[in-house]
């Protein structure tokens, strides 16, 4: 029997299952070449092929249809590796618990005990190797970040255009746009702009004001805009993340990490009051709430490092933007740091009035495709004194509507509004715990680095729920999950969304987990 190199895996499977022992040796070279693309497969591998045929013949047709047929496999004979692809992550969960042991045993009987087997989800996208040639960038922007896969890593809803305000917000919005232009100019021209270049623009901006007034929105809008030009040369973090940066490495390494950036954006600056000059680190604070860990040794003075950062950035014309609740004089900054912030411009955002809250509710409902009437939106706006709480209510409305599979009644909406939009009862830690319990994996491992299919799937589920139920940005979620890059989080969230559309099991699992999270009461 003659088989060509292009024989499909299904044909190979049927041939191994049905062919006689006498027919198998005649096809060995062709069979192996469809995996290895080798013209002259090694004789010892040929001898093992018949053993694999017998092993597969011992499996029933039903079993093969269940766990073998959906697989894609690719053997690298020289490297001694076998890559296996599942049609989706949920298939991998079932495979690992029921068939993985048998599969690996037979694969190693065929290709050697030292065979390394890896697993993943999705299709292979093989392409012939081509020489790498670095193209000359057309502009400074191309050189800085040649391929930005996602131009809005902090969430596409956070832009200058989507910021809802009125005349009271013009000053803050204008300053935010100006400092963004300044940073882009410096990155593309290699120098700070002069007054003649772009007019007056601050190098240091402080966004302050009460809770839920739009400070983080503006900070993320600046971040999204700068990322288009700066890419990885942009540093965006909360103050806790900054503390973690210095706690997790040497002072010099952390300092160099910051000073090498083109722009630094820091949120929750008011939390500096919680950090003494010399403090035991709160590194892995999120992780520590899941798994008991010993306290780490004392770290450097964050205030001193911030003073150094501001001095260097102001000298070099690089922008720094910080945001915090309240006013800077209430943040326990210390005289040295406060005096440096006073050299910049402060923009205090006022509490949103009913008109702003209503327009914000309309915008959020449109973004999430919620068919709410003006009366329903007005009800939400009247019961939510700030945009953060309002955003929480909209998230709950969207989640409940998806869970129920219908539009919400007036009573449903009223119940959600009365519960409030404060999602403090539902935390990332709780989501990880719920997902871990549901998937049968430890919460600690969800936050770890292991790449077992069941852990990857649980990790992506937890990331998705943190995004959908808490509204956290991709970078924030990435930091919660062991410092993952925002693109990794985006990939995981998108994967869960697509799986829900194509796989009933996935949709059912996400619905069940969403319900468990929403029904939790802290």
Short mmCIF file of C-alpha atoms in Angstrom, two decimals:
data_model
loop_
_atom_site.label_atom_id
_atom_site.label_comp_id
_atom_site.label_asym_id
_atom_site.label_seq_id
_atom_site.Cartn_x
_atom_site.Cartn_y
_atom_site.Cartn_z
CA UNK A 1 0.00 0.00 0.00
CA UNK A 2 1.44 3.35 -1.00
CA UNK A 3 0.85 6.48 1.03
CA UNK A 4 1.97 9.95 0.03
CA UNK A 5 3.64 12.49 2.29
CA UNK A 6 0.45 14.53 2.26
CA UNK A 7 -1.60 11.75 3.82
CA UNK A 8 -3.86 13.16 6.48
CA UNK A 9 -3.82 12.20 10.11
CA UNK A 10 -7.28 10.69 9.73
CA UNK A 11 -6.05 8.44 6.91
CA UNK A 12 -3.05 7.43 8.97
CA UNK A 13 -5.26 6.60 11.90
CA UNK A 14 -7.60 4.44 9.84
CA UNK A 15 -4.64 2.73 8.18
CA UNK A 16 -3.01 1.89 11.50
CA UNK A 17 -6.32 0.68 12.87
CA UNK A 18 -7.31 -1.54 9.96
CA UNK A 19 -4.13 -2.58 8.13
CA UNK A 20 -2.58 -5.99 8.62
CA UNK A 21 0.88 -6.39 10.09
CA UNK A 22 2.19 -7.30 6.62
CA UNK A 23 0.99 -4.04 5.07
CA UNK A 24 2.43 -1.73 7.68
CA UNK A 25 6.16 -2.14 6.90
CA UNK A 26 5.60 -1.17 3.25
CA UNK A 27 4.17 2.16 4.32
CA UNK A 28 6.61 3.02 7.07
CA UNK A 29 8.75 5.62 5.26
CA UNK A 30 5.73 7.53 3.96
CA UNK A 31 3.96 7.40 7.28
CA UNK A 32 6.92 8.77 9.14
CA UNK A 33 7.54 11.50 6.59
CA UNK A 34 4.07 12.90 7.10
CA UNK A 35 5.15 13.67 10.68
CA UNK A 36 8.82 14.48 10.27
CA UNK A 37 9.14 15.69 6.66
CA UNK A 38 12.25 13.48 6.52
CA UNK A 39 13.03 11.68 3.28
CA UNK A 40 14.96 8.88 4.99
CA UNK A 41 13.44 8.05 8.36
CA UNK A 42 15.57 6.06 10.74
CA UNK A 43 15.08 2.26 10.54
CA UNK A 44 14.57 1.90 14.28
CA UNK A 45 11.59 4.22 14.11
CA UNK A 46 10.15 2.15 11.28
CA UNK A 47 10.27 -0.93 13.47
CA UNK A 48 8.35 0.87 16.20
CA UNK A 49 5.56 1.94 13.90
CA UNK A 50 4.06 -1.52 13.80
CA UNK A 51 4.02 -1.54 17.60
CA UNK A 52 2.08 1.70 17.54
CA UNK A 53 -0.35 0.23 15.05
CA UNK A 54 -0.99 -2.71 17.35
CA UNK A 55 -1.48 -0.36 20.29
CA UNK A 56 -3.98 1.72 18.41
CA UNK A 57 -5.74 -1.37 17.16
CA UNK A 58 -6.31 -2.33 20.79
CA UNK A 59 -8.35 0.88 21.18
CA UNK A 60 -11.97 0.81 20.16
CA UNK A 61 -13.24 2.90 17.28
CA UNK A 62 -15.34 4.90 19.72
CA UNK A 63 -12.36 5.65 21.93
CA UNK A 64 -10.26 6.80 18.99
CA UNK A 65 -13.04 9.07 17.79
CA UNK A 66 -13.27 10.55 21.25
CA UNK A 67 -9.67 11.36 22.07
CA UNK A 68 -7.37 10.65 19.12
CA UNK A 69 -9.15 12.09 16.10
CA UNK A 70 -9.41 15.70 17.36
CA UNK A 71 -5.66 15.89 18.07
CA UNK A 72 -3.08 17.55 15.87
CA UNK A 73 0.44 16.24 16.36
CA UNK A 74 3.81 17.34 15.06
CA UNK A 75 7.00 15.35 15.60
CA UNK A 76 10.47 16.88 15.48
CA UNK A 77 12.62 13.78 15.09
CA UNK A 78 15.96 15.53 15.47
CA UNK A 79 14.95 17.43 18.60
CA UNK A 80 13.09 14.47 20.07
CA UNK A 81 9.92 16.45 20.70
CA UNK A 82 6.26 15.80 20.00
CA UNK A 83 3.86 18.75 20.00
CA UNK A 84 0.19 17.99 20.55
CA UNK A 85 -2.62 20.44 19.89
CA UNK A 86 -6.13 20.22 21.31
CA UNK A 87 -9.09 21.78 19.47
CA UNK A 88 -9.70 23.93 22.55
CA UNK A 89 -8.59 24.18 26.17
CA UNK A 90 -11.59 22.31 27.56
CA UNK A 91 -10.73 19.29 25.44
CA UNK A 92 -7.33 19.36 27.10
CA UNK A 93 -8.91 19.05 30.53
CA UNK A 94 -10.75 15.88 29.55
CA UNK A 95 -7.74 14.49 27.67
CA UNK A 96 -5.32 15.02 30.58
CA UNK A 97 -7.57 13.23 33.05
CA UNK A 98 -8.63 10.29 30.86
CA UNK A 99 -6.21 9.60 28.01
CA UNK A 100 -2.92 11.45 28.52
CA UNK A 101 -1.16 8.61 30.35
CA UNK A 102 -1.98 6.05 27.64
CA UNK A 103 -1.13 8.47 24.85
CA UNK A 104 2.30 9.32 26.27
CA UNK A 105 3.10 5.67 26.96
CA UNK A 106 2.39 4.62 23.38
CA UNK A 107 4.11 7.67 21.88
CA UNK A 108 7.30 6.91 23.80
CA UNK A 109 7.10 3.24 22.84
CA UNK A 110 7.07 4.43 19.24
CA UNK A 111 9.60 7.28 19.28
CA UNK A 112 11.75 6.58 22.33
CA UNK A 113 11.59 6.96 26.07
CA UNK A 114 13.33 10.33 25.92
CA UNK A 115 10.58 11.88 23.79
CA UNK A 116 9.50 15.27 25.15
CA UNK A 117 5.76 15.87 24.75
CA UNK A 118 4.18 19.31 24.95
CA UNK A 119 0.53 20.32 24.78
CA UNK A 120 -1.39 23.35 23.66
CA UNK A 121 -4.72 24.48 22.28
CA UNK A 122 -5.48 25.72 18.77
CA UNK A 123 -4.15 24.82 15.36
CA UNK A 124 -0.55 24.68 14.24
CA UNK A 125 0.49 27.44 11.89
CA UNK A 126 3.64 25.96 10.35
CA UNK A 127 5.64 28.00 7.90
CA UNK A 128 8.96 27.38 6.15
CA UNK A 129 11.95 28.98 7.84
CA UNK A 130 13.06 32.25 6.30
CA UNK A 131 16.18 34.32 6.98
CA UNK A 132 15.57 37.08 9.49
CA UNK A 133 16.10 40.52 8.05
CA UNK A 134 15.57 43.55 10.25
CA UNK A 135 13.84 46.18 8.12
CA UNK A 136 14.90 49.75 8.53
CA UNK A 137 12.21 51.61 10.48
CA UNK A 138 10.46 54.36 8.61
CA UNK A 139 10.16 56.59 11.63
CA UNK A 140 11.14 56.99 15.27
CA UNK A 141 7.74 55.55 16.19
CA UNK A 142 8.43 52.36 14.19
CA UNK A 143 11.81 52.00 15.88
CA UNK A 144 10.29 52.41 19.31
CA UNK A 145 7.58 49.82 18.83
CA UNK A 146 7.48 48.24 15.37
CA UNK A 147 4.39 46.08 15.86
CA UNK A 148 1.81 47.11 18.41
CA UNK A 149 -0.68 44.26 18.44
CA UNK A 150 -3.06 46.12 20.69
CA UNK A 151 -2.95 49.93 20.65
CA UNK A 152 -5.08 50.17 23.81
CA UNK A 153 -3.64 47.83 26.44
CA UNK A 154 -5.42 49.61 29.28
CA UNK A 155 -8.88 49.00 27.83
CA UNK A 156 -10.49 50.40 24.70
CA UNK A 157 -13.13 52.14 26.80
CA UNK A 158 -10.51 54.43 28.36
CA UNK A 159 -9.85 57.24 25.87
CA UNK A 160 -10.03 61.03 25.85
CA UNK A 161 -13.09 60.86 23.60
CA UNK A 162 -15.00 58.61 25.99
CA UNK A 163 -14.27 60.79 29.02
CA UNK A 164 -17.58 62.26 30.20
CA UNK A 165 -17.41 65.70 31.75
CA UNK A 166 -18.61 69.28 31.55
CA UNK A 167 -17.11 72.71 31.95
CA UNK A 168 -15.70 71.76 35.36
CA UNK A 169 -13.48 69.14 33.72
CA UNK A 170 -12.01 71.22 30.89
CA UNK A 171 -8.85 72.10 32.80
CA UNK A 172 -7.99 68.50 33.68
CA UNK A 173 -8.83 67.17 30.22
CA UNK A 174 -6.80 69.91 28.53
CA UNK A 175 -3.75 69.23 30.70
CA UNK A 176 -4.00 65.50 30.07
CA UNK A 177 -4.02 66.03 26.31
CA UNK A 178 -1.15 68.54 26.50
CA UNK A 179 1.20 66.32 28.48
CA UNK A 180 0.42 63.45 26.11
CA UNK A 181 1.40 65.59 23.12
CA UNK A 182 4.59 66.57 24.93
CA UNK A 183 5.55 62.94 25.53
CA UNK A 184 4.82 61.92 21.93
CA UNK A 185 6.85 64.86 20.62
CA UNK A 186 9.84 63.97 22.76
CA UNK A 187 9.71 60.31 21.71
CA UNK A 188 9.46 61.08 17.99
CA UNK A 189 11.94 64.00 17.92
CA UNK A 190 14.44 62.88 20.55
CA UNK A 191 14.13 66.08 22.57
CA UNK A 192 11.66 67.90 24.77
CA UNK A 193 9.42 70.33 22.87
CA UNK A 194 9.94 74.06 23.10
CA UNK A 195 7.20 76.62 23.51
CA UNK A 196 7.22 77.19 19.76
CA UNK A 197 6.81 73.47 19.01
CA UNK A 198 3.53 72.62 20.74
CA UNK A 199 2.87 75.53 23.06
CA UNK A 200 2.70 75.33 26.83
CA UNK A 201 2.67 71.74 28.11
CA UNK A 202 3.38 70.37 31.57
CA UNK A 203 6.13 67.86 32.28
CA UNK A 204 4.60 66.81 35.59
CA UNK A 205 0.85 66.40 36.08
CA UNK A 206 -1.01 65.51 39.27
CA UNK A 207 -4.60 64.28 38.90
CA UNK A 208 -6.42 64.47 42.21
CA UNK A 209 -9.92 64.64 43.66
CA UNK A 210 -12.53 62.48 45.42
CA UNK A 211 -13.23 58.81 44.70
CA UNK A 212 -14.90 58.03 41.37
CA UNK A 213 -14.33 61.34 39.61
CA UNK A 214 -12.48 60.07 36.53
CA UNK A 215 -8.82 60.29 37.56
CA UNK A 216 -8.04 56.71 36.57
CA UNK A 217 -10.00 57.16 33.33
CA UNK A 218 -7.76 60.07 32.32
CA UNK A 219 -4.63 58.23 33.42
CA UNK A 220 -5.55 55.18 31.34
CA UNK A 221 -6.50 57.40 28.41
CA UNK A 222 -3.03 58.96 28.57
CA UNK A 223 -1.53 55.48 28.80
CA UNK A 224 -3.45 54.18 25.79
CA UNK A 225 -2.46 57.20 23.72
CA UNK A 226 1.21 57.01 24.70
CA UNK A 227 1.42 53.27 24.13
CA UNK A 228 0.86 53.82 20.40
CA UNK A 229 4.20 55.59 20.27
CA UNK A 230 6.19 54.40 23.28
CA UNK A 231 5.22 50.75 23.53
CA UNK A 232 7.33 49.09 26.22
CA UNK A 233 9.04 52.40 26.98
CA UNK A 234 5.91 53.39 28.90
CA UNK A 235 5.65 52.52 32.60
CA UNK A 236 2.12 52.39 34.03
CA UNK A 237 1.53 51.06 37.54
CA UNK A 238 -0.21 51.60 40.84
CA UNK A 239 1.84 52.70 43.81
CA UNK A 240 1.66 49.17 45.21
CA UNK A 241 3.14 47.86 41.95
CA UNK A 242 5.94 50.39 42.24
CA UNK A 243 6.69 49.19 45.75
CA UNK A 244 6.68 45.64 44.42
CA UNK A 245 9.15 46.63 41.70
CA UNK A 246 11.71 47.75 44.28
CA UNK A 247 11.00 44.83 46.59
CA UNK A 248 11.45 42.19 43.93
CA UNK A 249 14.95 43.13 42.77
CA UNK A 250 17.99 45.19 43.70
CA UNK A 251 17.53 48.92 44.16
CA UNK A 252 19.85 49.69 41.25
CA UNK A 253 18.06 47.30 38.90
CA UNK A 254 14.63 48.68 39.82
CA UNK A 255 15.87 52.25 39.54
CA UNK A 256 17.34 51.58 36.11
CA UNK A 257 14.07 49.98 35.01
CA UNK A 258 12.21 53.20 35.79
CA UNK A 259 14.80 55.66 34.55
CA UNK A 260 15.02 53.89 31.19
CA UNK A 261 11.36 54.65 30.43
CA UNK A 262 10.12 57.55 28.32
CA UNK A 263 7.07 58.22 30.50
CA UNK A 264 5.90 57.10 33.94
CA UNK A 265 2.24 56.94 35.04
CA UNK A 266 1.41 56.04 38.65
CA UNK A 267 -2.08 55.51 40.06
CA UNK A 268 -3.30 55.37 43.69
CA UNK A 269 -0.58 57.77 44.78
CA UNK A 270 -2.45 58.46 48.01
CA UNK A 271 -1.38 55.02 49.27
CA UNK A 272 2.11 56.40 49.86
CA UNK A 273 0.82 57.32 53.32
CA UNK A 274 0.73 53.58 54.11
CA UNK A 275 4.40 53.12 53.36
CA UNK A 276 7.00 54.17 55.98
CA UNK A 277 10.38 55.40 54.78
CA UNK A 278 11.83 51.94 55.41
CA UNK A 279 9.15 49.34 55.09
CA UNK A 280 8.73 45.57 55.05
CA UNK A 281 7.69 44.92 51.47
CA UNK A 282 4.12 44.09 50.53
CA UNK A 283 5.33 42.24 47.45
CA UNK A 284 2.87 39.69 46.18
CA UNK A 285 0.14 41.27 48.27
CA UNK A 286 -2.53 39.80 46.04
CA UNK A 287 -0.87 36.40 46.11
CA UNK A 288 -0.41 36.49 49.88
CA UNK A 289 -4.16 36.78 50.37
CA UNK A 290 -4.53 33.45 48.59
CA UNK A 291 -1.52 31.64 50.04
CA UNK A 292 0.07 32.35 53.42
CA UNK A 293 3.63 33.52 52.81
CA UNK A 294 6.30 34.84 55.18
CA UNK A 295 6.91 38.57 55.29
CA UNK A 296 9.80 39.73 53.14
CA UNK A 297 12.75 41.77 54.43
CA UNK A 298 12.71 45.55 54.48
CA UNK A 299 12.86 47.33 51.15
CA UNK A 300 14.23 50.70 50.03
CA UNK A 301 12.64 54.09 50.64
CA UNK A 302 10.02 54.53 47.94
CA UNK A 303 9.90 58.28 48.64
CA UNK A 304 13.63 58.65 47.98
CA UNK A 305 13.33 56.74 44.72
CA UNK A 306 10.38 58.86 43.62
CA UNK A 307 12.35 62.03 44.34
CA UNK A 308 15.22 60.72 42.23
CA UNK A 309 12.81 59.75 39.45
CA UNK A 310 11.21 63.19 39.36
CA UNK A 311 14.59 64.94 39.37
CA UNK A 312 15.91 62.88 36.47
CA UNK A 313 12.73 63.06 34.41
CA UNK A 314 12.35 66.81 34.85
CA UNK A 315 15.98 67.32 33.80
CA UNK A 316 15.46 65.18 30.69
CA UNK A 317 12.05 66.58 29.81
CA UNK A 318 10.29 63.24 30.31
CA UNK A 319 6.70 63.34 31.57
CA UNK A 320 5.45 61.97 34.89
CA UNK A 321 1.72 61.73 35.64
CA UNK A 322 0.40 60.65 39.03
CA UNK A 323 -3.18 60.24 40.24
CA UNK A 324 -4.58 59.89 43.72
CA UNK A 325 -7.64 60.32 45.91
CA UNK A 326 -7.81 63.60 47.80
CA UNK A 327 -5.17 66.31 47.58
CA UNK A 328 -1.38 65.83 47.51
CA UNK A 329 -0.95 67.63 50.83
CA UNK A 330 -3.05 64.86 52.41
CA UNK A 331 -0.88 62.04 51.04
CA UNK A 332 1.93 62.07 53.67
CA UNK A 333 4.50 62.58 50.95
CA UNK A 334 7.17 64.21 53.06
CA UNK A 335 8.59 67.66 52.45
CA UNK A 336 11.05 66.65 49.71
CA UNK A 337 8.57 64.76 47.55
CA UNK A 338 5.75 67.26 48.05
CA UNK A 339 8.00 70.14 47.02
CA UNK A 340 8.81 68.35 43.78
CA UNK A 341 5.13 67.69 43.01
CA UNK A 342 4.46 71.38 43.59
CA UNK A 343 6.67 72.20 40.61
CA UNK A 344 4.12 70.51 38.35
CA UNK A 345 0.50 71.26 37.53
CA UNK A 346 -2.39 69.94 39.60
CA UNK A 347 -5.80 69.15 38.18
CA UNK A 348 -8.51 68.46 40.75
CA UNK A 349 -11.49 66.63 39.30
CA UNK A 350 -14.84 67.49 40.93
CA UNK A 351 -17.55 65.05 41.95
CA UNK A 352 -19.79 64.33 38.94
CA UNK A 353 -23.21 65.96 38.94
CA UNK A 354 -26.37 64.14 37.83
CA UNK A 355 -25.97 65.23 34.21
CA UNK A 356 -22.46 63.75 34.00
CA UNK A 357 -23.52 60.54 35.75
CA UNK A 358 -26.50 60.09 33.42
CA UNK A 359 -24.39 60.59 30.30
CA UNK A 360 -21.80 58.21 31.69
CA UNK A 361 -24.50 55.59 32.33
CA UNK A 362 -25.76 56.02 28.76
CA UNK A 363 -22.24 55.59 27.40
CA UNK A 364 -21.54 52.47 29.45
CA UNK A 365 -24.87 50.91 28.50
CA UNK A 366 -24.16 51.54 24.83
CA UNK A 367 -20.64 50.13 25.13
CA UNK A 368 -22.00 46.94 26.70
CA UNK A 369 -25.03 46.84 24.38
CA UNK A 370 -27.53 47.02 27.22
CA UNK A 371 -31.06 47.97 26.05
CA UNK A 372 -31.87 50.21 29.03
CA UNK A 373 -34.43 53.00 28.79
CA UNK A 374 -33.63 56.57 29.80
CA UNK A 375 -35.77 56.10 32.91
CA UNK A 376 -33.76 53.03 33.91
CA UNK A 377 -30.48 54.82 33.32
CA UNK A 378 -31.71 57.80 35.31
CA UNK A 379 -32.59 55.47 38.18
CA UNK A 380 -29.04 54.10 38.15
CA UNK A 381 -27.49 57.58 37.95
CA UNK A 382 -29.59 58.87 40.84
CA UNK A 383 -28.51 56.03 43.13
CA UNK A 384 -24.80 56.17 42.26
CA UNK A 385 -22.96 59.25 43.57
CA UNK A 386 -19.77 58.59 41.59
CA UNK A 387 -18.78 56.98 38.31
CA UNK A 388 -16.93 54.10 39.95
CA UNK A 389 -20.03 52.88 41.74
CA UNK A 390 -22.09 53.56 38.63
CA UNK A 391 -19.71 51.46 36.56
CA UNK A 392 -20.07 48.65 39.09
CA UNK A 393 -23.86 48.71 38.77
CA UNK A 394 -23.65 48.62 34.96
CA UNK A 395 -21.31 45.64 35.19
CA UNK A 396 -23.76 43.82 37.45
CA UNK A 397 -26.67 44.63 35.16
CA UNK A 398 -24.77 43.27 32.15
CA UNK A 399 -23.75 40.12 34.01
CA UNK A 400 -27.24 39.42 35.36
CA UNK A 401 -28.80 39.99 31.94
CA UNK A 402 -26.35 37.55 30.36
CA UNK A 403 -26.97 35.05 33.13
CA UNK A 404 -30.77 35.25 32.89
CA UNK A 405 -30.82 35.34 29.10
CA UNK A 406 -33.43 38.10 29.00
CA UNK A 407 -33.94 41.82 29.61
CA UNK A 408 -34.17 42.79 33.26
CA UNK A 409 -37.48 43.74 34.81
CA UNK A 410 -37.89 46.93 36.81
CA UNK A 411 -37.71 44.88 40.01
CA UNK A 412 -34.52 43.14 38.85
CA UNK A 413 -32.91 46.50 38.15
CA UNK A 414 -34.07 47.95 41.45
CA UNK A 415 -32.59 45.01 43.36
CA UNK A 416 -29.24 45.47 41.64
CA UNK A 417 -29.22 49.20 42.32
CA UNK A 418 -30.06 48.64 45.98
CA UNK A 419 -27.19 46.18 46.26
CA UNK A 420 -24.96 48.94 44.98
CA UNK A 421 -22.17 48.94 42.44
CA UNK A 422 -19.44 48.56 45.01
CA UNK A 423 -17.72 45.36 43.98
CA UNK A 424 -15.59 45.21 47.13
CA UNK A 425 -17.43 42.07 48.21
CA UNK A 426 -16.24 40.42 45.02
CA UNK A 427 -12.46 40.52 44.82
CA UNK A 428 -9.87 39.03 42.47
CA UNK A 429 -8.83 36.72 45.30
CA UNK A 430 -12.37 35.41 45.63
CA UNK A 431 -12.67 34.89 41.86
CA UNK A 432 -9.45 32.87 41.82
CA UNK A 433 -10.69 30.77 44.74
CA UNK A 434 -14.06 30.10 43.09
CA UNK A 435 -12.43 29.15 39.78
CA UNK A 436 -9.89 26.95 41.53
CA UNK A 437 -12.57 25.10 43.46
CA UNK A 438 -14.69 24.64 40.33
CA UNK A 439 -11.80 23.39 38.18
CA UNK A 440 -10.26 21.26 40.90
CA UNK A 441 -6.90 23.05 41.00
CA UNK A 442 -5.23 24.95 43.87
CA UNK A 443 -5.62 28.73 43.78
CA UNK A 444 -1.87 29.02 44.36
CA UNK A 445 -1.14 27.21 41.10
CA UNK A 446 -3.57 29.40 39.14
CA UNK A 447 -1.34 32.32 40.12
CA UNK A 448 1.83 30.39 39.34
CA UNK A 449 3.81 29.68 36.19
CA UNK A 450 2.94 26.06 35.42
CA UNK A 451 1.54 25.46 31.93
CA UNK A 452 -0.52 22.31 32.40
CA UNK A 453 -3.65 22.55 30.24
CA UNK A 454 -5.99 22.47 33.25
CA UNK A 455 -4.06 25.29 34.95
CA UNK A 456 -3.90 27.41 31.81
CA UNK A 457 -7.64 27.05 31.32
CA UNK A 458 -8.40 27.92 34.96
CA UNK A 459 -6.04 30.90 34.78
CA UNK A 460 -7.73 32.22 31.65
CA UNK A 461 -11.16 31.79 33.22
CA UNK A 462 -10.09 33.76 36.30
CA UNK A 463 -8.59 36.51 34.13
CA UNK A 464 -11.78 36.70 32.07
CA UNK A 465 -13.97 37.01 35.17
CA UNK A 466 -11.71 39.68 36.69
CA UNK A 467 -12.10 41.62 33.46
CA UNK A 468 -15.85 41.15 33.06
CA UNK A 469 -17.03 41.35 36.68
CA UNK A 470 -14.52 43.80 38.17
CA UNK A 471 -13.63 45.84 35.10
CA UNK A 472 -9.87 45.69 35.75
CA UNK A 473 -7.53 46.67 32.93
CA UNK A 474 -5.34 44.08 31.21
CA UNK A 475 -2.08 45.31 32.81
CA UNK A 476 -3.65 45.30 36.29
CA UNK A 477 -4.88 41.73 35.81
CA UNK A 478 -1.48 40.73 34.48
CA UNK A 479 0.24 42.00 37.60
CA UNK A 480 -2.24 40.12 39.78
CA UNK A 481 -1.40 36.89 37.98
CA UNK A 482 2.32 36.83 38.61
CA UNK A 483 3.42 39.70 36.39
CA UNK A 484 1.91 38.46 33.13
CA UNK A 485 2.19 40.78 30.15
CA UNK A 486 -1.02 42.57 29.17
CA UNK A 487 -1.00 40.78 25.80
CA UNK A 488 -1.10 37.42 27.62
CA UNK A 489 -4.17 38.55 29.54
CA UNK A 490 -5.83 39.84 26.37
CA UNK A 491 -5.22 36.51 24.66
CA UNK A 492 -6.74 34.60 27.57
CA UNK A 493 -9.81 36.83 27.82
CA UNK A 494 -10.41 36.69 24.08
CA UNK A 495 -10.00 32.93 24.08
CA UNK A 496 -12.69 32.46 26.72
CA UNK A 497 -15.04 34.76 24.79
CA UNK A 498 -14.55 32.80 21.58
CA UNK A 499 -14.91 29.45 23.33
CA UNK A 500 -18.27 30.49 24.72
CA UNK A 501 -19.49 31.13 21.19
CA UNK A 502 -18.34 27.79 19.81
CA UNK A 503 -18.46 25.36 22.72
CA UNK A 504 -21.54 24.67 24.83
CA UNK A 505 -19.45 23.20 27.62
CA UNK A 506 -17.39 26.39 27.80
CA UNK A 507 -20.49 28.57 27.81
CA UNK A 508 -22.04 26.48 30.55
CA UNK A 509 -18.89 26.61 32.66
CA UNK A 510 -18.51 30.40 32.36
CA UNK A 511 -22.19 30.91 33.16
CA UNK A 512 -21.90 28.74 36.24
CA UNK A 513 -18.78 30.55 37.44
CA UNK A 514 -20.32 33.97 36.78
CA UNK A 515 -23.36 32.99 38.79
CA UNK A 516 -21.19 31.74 41.66
CA UNK A 517 -19.29 35.04 41.73
CA UNK A 518 -22.38 37.24 41.51
CA UNK A 519 -24.22 35.33 44.20
CA UNK A 520 -21.35 35.65 46.66
CA UNK A 521 -21.99 37.92 49.58
CA UNK A 522 -18.99 39.22 51.47
#
